[in-house]
Tab-separated table of N, CA and C in Angstrom:
chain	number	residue	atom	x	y	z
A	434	UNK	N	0.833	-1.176	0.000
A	434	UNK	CA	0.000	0.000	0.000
A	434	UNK	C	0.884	1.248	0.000
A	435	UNK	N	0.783	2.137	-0.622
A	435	UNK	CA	1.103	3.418	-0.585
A	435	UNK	C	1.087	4.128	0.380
A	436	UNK	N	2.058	5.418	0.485
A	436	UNK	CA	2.159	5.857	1.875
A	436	UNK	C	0.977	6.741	1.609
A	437	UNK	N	0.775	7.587	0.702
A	437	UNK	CA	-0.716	8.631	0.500
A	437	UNK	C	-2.086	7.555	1.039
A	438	UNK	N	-2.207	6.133	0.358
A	438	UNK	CA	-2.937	5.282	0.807
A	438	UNK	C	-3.118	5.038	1.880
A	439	UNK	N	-2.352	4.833	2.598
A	439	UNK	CA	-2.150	4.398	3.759
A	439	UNK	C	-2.429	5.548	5.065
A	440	UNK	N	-2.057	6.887	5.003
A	440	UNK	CA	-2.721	8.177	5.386
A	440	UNK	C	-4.095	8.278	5.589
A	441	UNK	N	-4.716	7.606	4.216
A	441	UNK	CA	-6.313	7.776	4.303
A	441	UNK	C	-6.842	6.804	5.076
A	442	UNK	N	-6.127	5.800	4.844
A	442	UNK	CA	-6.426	4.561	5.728
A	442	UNK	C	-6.670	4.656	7.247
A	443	UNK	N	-5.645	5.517	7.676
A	443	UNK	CA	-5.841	5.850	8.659
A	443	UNK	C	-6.374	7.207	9.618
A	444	UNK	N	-7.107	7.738	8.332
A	444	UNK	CA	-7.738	9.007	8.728
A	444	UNK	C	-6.847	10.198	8.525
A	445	UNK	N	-5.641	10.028	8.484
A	445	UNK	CA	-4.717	11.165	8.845
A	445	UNK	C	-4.796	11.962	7.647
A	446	UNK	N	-5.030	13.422	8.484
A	446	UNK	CA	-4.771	14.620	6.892
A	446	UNK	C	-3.972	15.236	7.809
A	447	UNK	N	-2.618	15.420	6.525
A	447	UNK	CA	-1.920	16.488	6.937
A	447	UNK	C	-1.798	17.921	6.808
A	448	UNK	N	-1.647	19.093	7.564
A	448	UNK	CA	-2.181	20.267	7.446
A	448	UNK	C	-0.409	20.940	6.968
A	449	UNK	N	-1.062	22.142	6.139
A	449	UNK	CA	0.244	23.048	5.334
A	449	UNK	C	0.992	23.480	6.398
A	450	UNK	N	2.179	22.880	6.096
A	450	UNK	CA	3.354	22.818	6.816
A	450	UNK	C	4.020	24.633	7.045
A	451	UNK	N	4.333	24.870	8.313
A	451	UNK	CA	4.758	26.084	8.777
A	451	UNK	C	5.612	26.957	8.012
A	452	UNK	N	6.136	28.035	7.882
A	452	UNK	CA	6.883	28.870	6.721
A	452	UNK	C	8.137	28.671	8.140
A	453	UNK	N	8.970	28.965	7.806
A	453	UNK	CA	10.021	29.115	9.186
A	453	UNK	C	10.431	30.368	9.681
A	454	UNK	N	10.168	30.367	11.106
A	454	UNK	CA	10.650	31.251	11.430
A	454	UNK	C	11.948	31.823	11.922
A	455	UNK	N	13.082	31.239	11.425
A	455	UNK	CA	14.185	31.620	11.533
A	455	UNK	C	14.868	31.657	10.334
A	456	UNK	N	16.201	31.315	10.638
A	456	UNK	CA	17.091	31.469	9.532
A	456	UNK	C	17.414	30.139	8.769
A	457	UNK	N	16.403	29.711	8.196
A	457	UNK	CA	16.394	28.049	7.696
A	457	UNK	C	15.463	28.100	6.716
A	458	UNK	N	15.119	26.709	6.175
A	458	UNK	CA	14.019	26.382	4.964
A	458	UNK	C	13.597	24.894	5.890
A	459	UNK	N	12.657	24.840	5.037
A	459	UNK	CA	12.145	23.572	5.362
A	459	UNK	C	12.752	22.264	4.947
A	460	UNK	N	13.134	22.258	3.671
A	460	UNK	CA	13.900	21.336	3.428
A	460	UNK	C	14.494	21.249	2.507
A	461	UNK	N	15.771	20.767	2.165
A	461	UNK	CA	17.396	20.780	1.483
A	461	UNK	C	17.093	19.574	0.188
A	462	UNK	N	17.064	19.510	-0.869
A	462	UNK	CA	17.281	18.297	-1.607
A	462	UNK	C	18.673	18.649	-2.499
A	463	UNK	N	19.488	17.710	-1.954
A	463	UNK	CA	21.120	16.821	-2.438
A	463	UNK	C	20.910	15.896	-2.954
A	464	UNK	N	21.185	15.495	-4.921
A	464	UNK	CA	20.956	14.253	-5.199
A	464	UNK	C	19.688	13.670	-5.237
A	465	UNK	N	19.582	12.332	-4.205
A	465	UNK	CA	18.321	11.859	-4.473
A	465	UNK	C	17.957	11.329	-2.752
A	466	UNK	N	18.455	12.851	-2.238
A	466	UNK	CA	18.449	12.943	-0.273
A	466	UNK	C	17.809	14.024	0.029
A	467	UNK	N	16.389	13.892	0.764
A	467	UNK	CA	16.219	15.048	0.996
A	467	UNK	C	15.928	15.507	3.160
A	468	UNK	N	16.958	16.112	3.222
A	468	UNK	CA	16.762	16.817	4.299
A	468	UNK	C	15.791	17.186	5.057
A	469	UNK	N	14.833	16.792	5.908
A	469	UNK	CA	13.827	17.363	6.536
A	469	UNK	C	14.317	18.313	8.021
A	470	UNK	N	14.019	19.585	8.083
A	470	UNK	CA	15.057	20.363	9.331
A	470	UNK	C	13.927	19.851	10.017
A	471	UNK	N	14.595	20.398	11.307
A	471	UNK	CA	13.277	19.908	12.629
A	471	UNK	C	12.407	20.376	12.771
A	472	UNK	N	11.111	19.825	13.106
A	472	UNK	CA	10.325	20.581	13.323
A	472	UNK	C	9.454	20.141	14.338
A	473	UNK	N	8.590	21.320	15.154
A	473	UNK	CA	8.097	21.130	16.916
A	473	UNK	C	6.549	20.469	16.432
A	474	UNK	N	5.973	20.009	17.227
A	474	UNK	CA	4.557	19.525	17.423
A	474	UNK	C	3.735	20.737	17.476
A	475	UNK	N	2.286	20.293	17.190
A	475	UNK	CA	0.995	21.523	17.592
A	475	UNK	C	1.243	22.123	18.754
A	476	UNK	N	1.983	23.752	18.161
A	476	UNK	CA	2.284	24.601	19.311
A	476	UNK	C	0.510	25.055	19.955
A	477	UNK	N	-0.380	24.551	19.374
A	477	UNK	CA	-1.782	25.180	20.098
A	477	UNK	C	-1.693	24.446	21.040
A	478	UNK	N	-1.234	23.152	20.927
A	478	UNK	CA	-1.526	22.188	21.967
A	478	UNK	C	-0.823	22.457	23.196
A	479	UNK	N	-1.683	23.326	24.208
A	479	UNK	CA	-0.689	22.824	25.450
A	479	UNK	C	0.039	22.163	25.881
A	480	UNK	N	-0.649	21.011	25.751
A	480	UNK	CA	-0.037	20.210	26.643
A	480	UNK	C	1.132	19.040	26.722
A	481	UNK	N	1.752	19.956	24.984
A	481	UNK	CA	3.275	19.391	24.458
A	481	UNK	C	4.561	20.480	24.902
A	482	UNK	N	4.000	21.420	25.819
A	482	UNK	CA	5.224	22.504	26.475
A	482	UNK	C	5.830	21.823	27.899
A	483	UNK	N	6.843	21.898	27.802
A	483	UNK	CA	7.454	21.333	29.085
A	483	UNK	C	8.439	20.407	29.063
A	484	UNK	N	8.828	20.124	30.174
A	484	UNK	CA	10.176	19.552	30.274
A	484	UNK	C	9.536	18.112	30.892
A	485	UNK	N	9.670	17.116	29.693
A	485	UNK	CA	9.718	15.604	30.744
A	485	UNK	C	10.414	14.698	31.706
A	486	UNK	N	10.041	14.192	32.554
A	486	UNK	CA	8.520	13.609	32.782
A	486	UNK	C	8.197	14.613	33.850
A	487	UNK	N	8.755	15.826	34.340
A	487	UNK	CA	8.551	17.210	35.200
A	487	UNK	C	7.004	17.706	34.683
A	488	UNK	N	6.894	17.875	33.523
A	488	UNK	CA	5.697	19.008	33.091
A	488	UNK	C	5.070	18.129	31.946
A	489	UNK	N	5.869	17.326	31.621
A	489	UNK	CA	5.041	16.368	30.267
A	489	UNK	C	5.164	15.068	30.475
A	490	UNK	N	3.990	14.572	30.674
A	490	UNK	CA	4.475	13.009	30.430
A	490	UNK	C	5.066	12.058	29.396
A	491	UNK	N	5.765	10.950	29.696
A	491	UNK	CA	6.521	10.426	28.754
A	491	UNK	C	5.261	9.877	27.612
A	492	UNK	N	4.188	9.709	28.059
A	492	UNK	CA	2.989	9.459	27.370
A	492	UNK	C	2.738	10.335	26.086
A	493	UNK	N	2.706	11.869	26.728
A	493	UNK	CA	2.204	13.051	26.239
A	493	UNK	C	3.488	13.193	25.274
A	494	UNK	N	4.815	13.074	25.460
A	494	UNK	CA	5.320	13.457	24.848
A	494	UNK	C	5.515	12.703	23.351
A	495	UNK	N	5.522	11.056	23.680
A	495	UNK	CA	5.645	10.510	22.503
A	495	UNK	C	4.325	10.634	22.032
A	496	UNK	N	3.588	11.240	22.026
A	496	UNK	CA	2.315	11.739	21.271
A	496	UNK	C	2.772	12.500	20.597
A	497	UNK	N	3.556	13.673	21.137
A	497	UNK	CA	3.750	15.299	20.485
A	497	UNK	C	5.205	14.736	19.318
A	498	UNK	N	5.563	13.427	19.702
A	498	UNK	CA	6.838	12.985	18.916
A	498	UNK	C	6.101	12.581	17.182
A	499	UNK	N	5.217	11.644	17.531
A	499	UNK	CA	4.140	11.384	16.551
A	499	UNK	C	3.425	12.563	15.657
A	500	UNK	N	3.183	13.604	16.442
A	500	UNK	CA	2.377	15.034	15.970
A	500	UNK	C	3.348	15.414	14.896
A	501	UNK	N	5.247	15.738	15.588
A	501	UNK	CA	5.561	16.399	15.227
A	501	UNK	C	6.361	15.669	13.836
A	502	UNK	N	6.270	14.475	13.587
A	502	UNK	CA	6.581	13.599	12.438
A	502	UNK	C	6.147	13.767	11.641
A	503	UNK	N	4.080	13.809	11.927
A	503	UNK	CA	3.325	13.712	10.856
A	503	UNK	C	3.968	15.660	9.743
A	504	UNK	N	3.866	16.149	10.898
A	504	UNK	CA	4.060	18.084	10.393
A	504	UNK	C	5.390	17.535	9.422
A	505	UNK	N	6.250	16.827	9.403
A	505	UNK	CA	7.372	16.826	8.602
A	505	UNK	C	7.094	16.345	7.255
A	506	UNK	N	6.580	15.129	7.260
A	506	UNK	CA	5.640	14.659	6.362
A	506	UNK	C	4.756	15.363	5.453
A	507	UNK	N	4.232	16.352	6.056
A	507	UNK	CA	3.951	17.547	5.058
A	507	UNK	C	5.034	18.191	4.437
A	508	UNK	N	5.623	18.660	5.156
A	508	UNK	CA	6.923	18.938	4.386
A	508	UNK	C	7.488	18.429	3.491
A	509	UNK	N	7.702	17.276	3.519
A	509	UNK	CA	7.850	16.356	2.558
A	509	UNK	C	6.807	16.027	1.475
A	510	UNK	N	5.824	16.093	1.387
A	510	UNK	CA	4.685	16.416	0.473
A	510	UNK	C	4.958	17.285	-0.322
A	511	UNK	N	4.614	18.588	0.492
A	511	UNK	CA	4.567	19.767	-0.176
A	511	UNK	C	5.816	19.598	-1.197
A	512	UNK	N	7.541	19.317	-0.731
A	512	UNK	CA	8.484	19.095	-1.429
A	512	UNK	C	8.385	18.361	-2.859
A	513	UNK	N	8.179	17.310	-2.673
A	513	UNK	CA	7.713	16.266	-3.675
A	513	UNK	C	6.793	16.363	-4.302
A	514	UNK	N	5.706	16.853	-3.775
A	514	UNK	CA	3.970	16.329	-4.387
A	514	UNK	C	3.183	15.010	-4.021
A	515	UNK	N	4.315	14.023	-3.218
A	515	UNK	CA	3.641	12.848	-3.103
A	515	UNK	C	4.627	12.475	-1.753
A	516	UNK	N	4.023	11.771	-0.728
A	516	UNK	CA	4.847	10.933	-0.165
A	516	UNK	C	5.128	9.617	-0.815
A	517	UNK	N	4.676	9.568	-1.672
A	517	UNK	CA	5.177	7.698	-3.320
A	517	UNK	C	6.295	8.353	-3.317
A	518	UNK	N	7.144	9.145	-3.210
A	518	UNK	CA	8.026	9.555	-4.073
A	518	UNK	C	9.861	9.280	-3.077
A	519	UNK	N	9.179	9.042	-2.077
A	519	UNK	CA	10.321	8.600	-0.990
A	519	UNK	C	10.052	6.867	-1.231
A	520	UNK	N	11.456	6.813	-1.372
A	520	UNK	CA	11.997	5.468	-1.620
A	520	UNK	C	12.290	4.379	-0.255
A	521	UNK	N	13.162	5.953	0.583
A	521	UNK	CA	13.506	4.643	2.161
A	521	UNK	C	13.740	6.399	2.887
A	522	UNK	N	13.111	5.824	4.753
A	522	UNK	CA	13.604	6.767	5.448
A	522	UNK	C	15.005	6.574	5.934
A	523	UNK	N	15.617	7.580	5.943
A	523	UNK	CA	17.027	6.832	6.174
A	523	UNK	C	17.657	7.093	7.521
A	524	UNK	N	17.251	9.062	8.133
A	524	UNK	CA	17.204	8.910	9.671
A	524	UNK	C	16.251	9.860	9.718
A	525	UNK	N	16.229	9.427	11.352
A	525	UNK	CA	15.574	10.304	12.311
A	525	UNK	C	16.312	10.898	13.410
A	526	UNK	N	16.345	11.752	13.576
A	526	UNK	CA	16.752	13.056	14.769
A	526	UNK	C	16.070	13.354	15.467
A	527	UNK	N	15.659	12.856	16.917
A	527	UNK	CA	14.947	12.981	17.893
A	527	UNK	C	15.227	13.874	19.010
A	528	UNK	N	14.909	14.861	19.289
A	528	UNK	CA	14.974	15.633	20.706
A	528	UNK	C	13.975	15.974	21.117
A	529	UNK	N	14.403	15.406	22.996
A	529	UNK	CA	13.449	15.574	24.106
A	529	UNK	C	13.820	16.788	25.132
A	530	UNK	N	12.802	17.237	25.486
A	530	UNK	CA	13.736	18.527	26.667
A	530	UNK	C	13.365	17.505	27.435
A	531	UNK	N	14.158	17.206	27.940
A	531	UNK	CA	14.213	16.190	29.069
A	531	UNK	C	14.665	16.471	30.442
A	532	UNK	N	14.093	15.926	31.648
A	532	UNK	CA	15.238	16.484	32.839
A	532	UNK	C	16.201	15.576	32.666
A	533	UNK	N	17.276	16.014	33.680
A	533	UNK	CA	18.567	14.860	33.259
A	533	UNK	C	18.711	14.047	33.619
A	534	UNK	N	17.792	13.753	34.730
A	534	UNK	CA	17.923	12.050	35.009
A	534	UNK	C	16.093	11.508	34.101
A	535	UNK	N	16.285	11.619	33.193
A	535	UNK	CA	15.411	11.183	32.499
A	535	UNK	C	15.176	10.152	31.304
A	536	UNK	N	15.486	8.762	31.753
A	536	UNK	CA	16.589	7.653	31.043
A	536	UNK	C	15.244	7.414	29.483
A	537	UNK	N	14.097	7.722	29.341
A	537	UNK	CA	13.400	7.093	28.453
A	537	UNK	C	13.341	7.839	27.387
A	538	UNK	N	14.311	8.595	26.550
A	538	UNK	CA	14.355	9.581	25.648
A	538	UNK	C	13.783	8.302	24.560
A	539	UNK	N	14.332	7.142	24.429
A	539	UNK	CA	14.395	6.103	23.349
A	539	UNK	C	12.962	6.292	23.028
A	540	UNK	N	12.005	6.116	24.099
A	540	UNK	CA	10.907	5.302	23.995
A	540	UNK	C	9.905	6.873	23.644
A	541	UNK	N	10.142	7.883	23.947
A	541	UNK	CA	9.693	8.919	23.367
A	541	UNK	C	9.974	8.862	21.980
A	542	UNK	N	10.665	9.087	21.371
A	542	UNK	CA	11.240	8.945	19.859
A	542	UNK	C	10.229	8.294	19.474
A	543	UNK	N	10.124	6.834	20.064
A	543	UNK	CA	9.353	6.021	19.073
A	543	UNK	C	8.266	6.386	18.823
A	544	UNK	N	7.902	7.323	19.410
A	544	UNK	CA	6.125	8.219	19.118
A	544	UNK	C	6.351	8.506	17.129
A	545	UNK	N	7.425	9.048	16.702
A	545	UNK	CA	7.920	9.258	15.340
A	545	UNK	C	8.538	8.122	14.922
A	546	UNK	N	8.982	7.348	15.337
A	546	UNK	CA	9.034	6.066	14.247
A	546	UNK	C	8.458	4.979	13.833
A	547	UNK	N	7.324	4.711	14.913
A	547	UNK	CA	6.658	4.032	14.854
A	547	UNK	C	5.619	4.767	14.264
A	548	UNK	N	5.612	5.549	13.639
A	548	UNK	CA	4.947	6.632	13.096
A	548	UNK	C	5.126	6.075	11.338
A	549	UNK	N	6.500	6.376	11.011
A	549	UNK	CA	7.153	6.518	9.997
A	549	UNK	C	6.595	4.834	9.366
A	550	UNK	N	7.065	3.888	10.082
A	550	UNK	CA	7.035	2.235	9.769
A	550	UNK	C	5.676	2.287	9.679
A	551	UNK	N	4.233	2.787	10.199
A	551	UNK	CA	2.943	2.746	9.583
A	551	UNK	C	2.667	3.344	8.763
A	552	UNK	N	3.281	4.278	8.649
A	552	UNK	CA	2.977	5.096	6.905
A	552	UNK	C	3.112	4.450	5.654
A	553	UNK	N	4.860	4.444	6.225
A	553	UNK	CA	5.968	3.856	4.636
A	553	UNK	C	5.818	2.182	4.705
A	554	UNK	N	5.616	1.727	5.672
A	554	UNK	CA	5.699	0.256	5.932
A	554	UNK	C	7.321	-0.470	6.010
A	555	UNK	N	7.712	-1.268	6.735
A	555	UNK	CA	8.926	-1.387	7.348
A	555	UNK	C	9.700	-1.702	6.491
A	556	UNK	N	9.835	-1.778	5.318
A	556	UNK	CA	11.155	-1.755	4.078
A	556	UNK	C	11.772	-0.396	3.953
A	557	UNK	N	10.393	0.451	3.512
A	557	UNK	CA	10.739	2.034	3.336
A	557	UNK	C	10.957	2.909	4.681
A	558	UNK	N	10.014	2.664	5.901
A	558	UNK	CA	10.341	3.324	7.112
A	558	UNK	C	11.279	2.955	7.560
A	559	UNK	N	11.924	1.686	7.874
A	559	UNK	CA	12.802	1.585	9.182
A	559	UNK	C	13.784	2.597	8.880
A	560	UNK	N	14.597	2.927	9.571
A	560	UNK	CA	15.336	3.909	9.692
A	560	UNK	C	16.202	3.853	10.976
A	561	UNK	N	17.821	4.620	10.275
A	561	UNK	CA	18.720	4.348	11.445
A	561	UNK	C	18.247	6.342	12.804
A	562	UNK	N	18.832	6.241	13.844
A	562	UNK	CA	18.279	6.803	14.453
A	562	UNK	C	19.342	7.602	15.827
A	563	UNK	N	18.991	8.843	15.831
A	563	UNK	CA	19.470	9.481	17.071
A	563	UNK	C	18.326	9.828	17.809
A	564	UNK	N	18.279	9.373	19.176
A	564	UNK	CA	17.427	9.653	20.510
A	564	UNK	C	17.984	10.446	21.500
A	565	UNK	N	17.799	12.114	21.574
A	565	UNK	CA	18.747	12.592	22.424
A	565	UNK	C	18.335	13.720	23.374
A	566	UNK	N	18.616	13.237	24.532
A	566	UNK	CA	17.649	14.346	25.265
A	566	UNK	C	19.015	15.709	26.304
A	567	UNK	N	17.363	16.877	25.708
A	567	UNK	CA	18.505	18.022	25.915
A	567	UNK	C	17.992	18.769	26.884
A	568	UNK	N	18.555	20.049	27.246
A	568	UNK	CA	18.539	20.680	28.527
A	568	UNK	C	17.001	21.468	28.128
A	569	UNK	N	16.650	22.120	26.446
A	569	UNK	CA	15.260	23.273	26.118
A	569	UNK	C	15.537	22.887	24.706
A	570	UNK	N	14.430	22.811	24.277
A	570	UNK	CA	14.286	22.928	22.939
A	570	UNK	C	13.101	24.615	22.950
A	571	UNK	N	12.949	24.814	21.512
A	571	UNK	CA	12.594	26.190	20.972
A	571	UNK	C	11.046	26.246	21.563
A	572	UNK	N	10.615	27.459	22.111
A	572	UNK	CA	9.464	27.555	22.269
A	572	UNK	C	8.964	26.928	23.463
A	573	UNK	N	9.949	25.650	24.598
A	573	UNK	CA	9.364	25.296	24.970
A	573	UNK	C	8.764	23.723	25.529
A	574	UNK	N	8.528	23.139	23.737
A	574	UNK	CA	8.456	22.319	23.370
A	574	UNK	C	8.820	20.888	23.742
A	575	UNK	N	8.295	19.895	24.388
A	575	UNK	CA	8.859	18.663	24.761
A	575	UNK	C	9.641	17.979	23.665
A	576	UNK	N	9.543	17.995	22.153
A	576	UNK	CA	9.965	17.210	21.500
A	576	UNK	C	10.602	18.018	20.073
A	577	UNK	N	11.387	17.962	19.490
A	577	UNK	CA	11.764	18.139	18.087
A	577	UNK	C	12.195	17.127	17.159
A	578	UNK	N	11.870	16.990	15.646
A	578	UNK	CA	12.284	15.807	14.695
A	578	UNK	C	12.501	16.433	13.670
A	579	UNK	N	13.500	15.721	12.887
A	579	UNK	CA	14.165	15.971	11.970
A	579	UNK	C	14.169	14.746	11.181
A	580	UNK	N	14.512	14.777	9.899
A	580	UNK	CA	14.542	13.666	9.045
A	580	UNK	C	15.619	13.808	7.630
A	581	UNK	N	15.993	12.776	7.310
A	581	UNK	CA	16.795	12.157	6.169
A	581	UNK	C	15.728	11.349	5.398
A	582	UNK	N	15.222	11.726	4.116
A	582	UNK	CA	14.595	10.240	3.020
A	582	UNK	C	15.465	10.497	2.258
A	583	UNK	N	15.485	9.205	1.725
A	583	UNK	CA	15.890	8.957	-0.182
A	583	UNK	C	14.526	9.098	-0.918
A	584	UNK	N	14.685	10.342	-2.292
A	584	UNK	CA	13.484	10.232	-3.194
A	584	UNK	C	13.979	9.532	-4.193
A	585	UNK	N	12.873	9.357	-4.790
A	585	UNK	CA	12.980	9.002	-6.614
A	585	UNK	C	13.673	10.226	-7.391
């Protein structure tokens, strides 16, 4: 099944991906690699601000990890015209504001990769991976993701 297929399948619509507000783009294409920069979860959503498991749960957060995958994914749309057009994910870049004794950064992540492997399905999703938890991310934010695909 197709990853556009597979979206509908599961209800998911993705909404037009953010303009940036800094000194960046959304995304880089090298070859037949395209760069996804990071990007935060539904800043409406409260209840993805905070530092885990202090202000966000590890629950809440691999939710906002998932949120903030799907937002890339647009990105990647918009880039392409199709998510058909990615061949294999190749990484993921995970950050948690985490406190520092906060050993489950891994299992947050997987809110976005286990994300990725139901979309693309596990030939095209699996993907190699950094899980890394930091002192603040921008805004706030419990979680940030970033991505590497190969297109057509």
């Amino acid at each position: 099944m197709s990853a556009e297929a597979k979206l509908q399948e599961l209800g998911i619509t993705l909404s037009e991906p953010a303009s940036p507000v800094a000194s960046y783009v959304n995304a880089v294409r090298t070859g037949n690699l395209l760069f996804i920069s990071g990007g935060l979860p539904d800043l409406a959503n409260e209840s993805y601000k905070g530092q885990v498991p202090t202000q966000v749960s590890p629950e809440v957060a691999k939710e906002a990890a998932r949120n903030s995958v799907l937002g890339r994914l647009a990105v990647i749309r918009k880039e392409l015209g199709s998510l058909d057009k990615v061949t294999r994910v190749v990484s993921v870049q995970g950050f948690v504001n985490a406190a520092s004794d906060f050993g489950d950064v891994p299992q947050v992540i997987n809110g976005a990769s286990d994300t990725l492997v139901e979309v693309f399905g596990s030939e095209i999703g699996s993907h190699s991976r950094a899980a890394v938890g930091v002192a603040s991310l921008p805004l706030n934010v419990c979680v940030e993701v970033a991505l590497v695909v190969e297109v057509a």
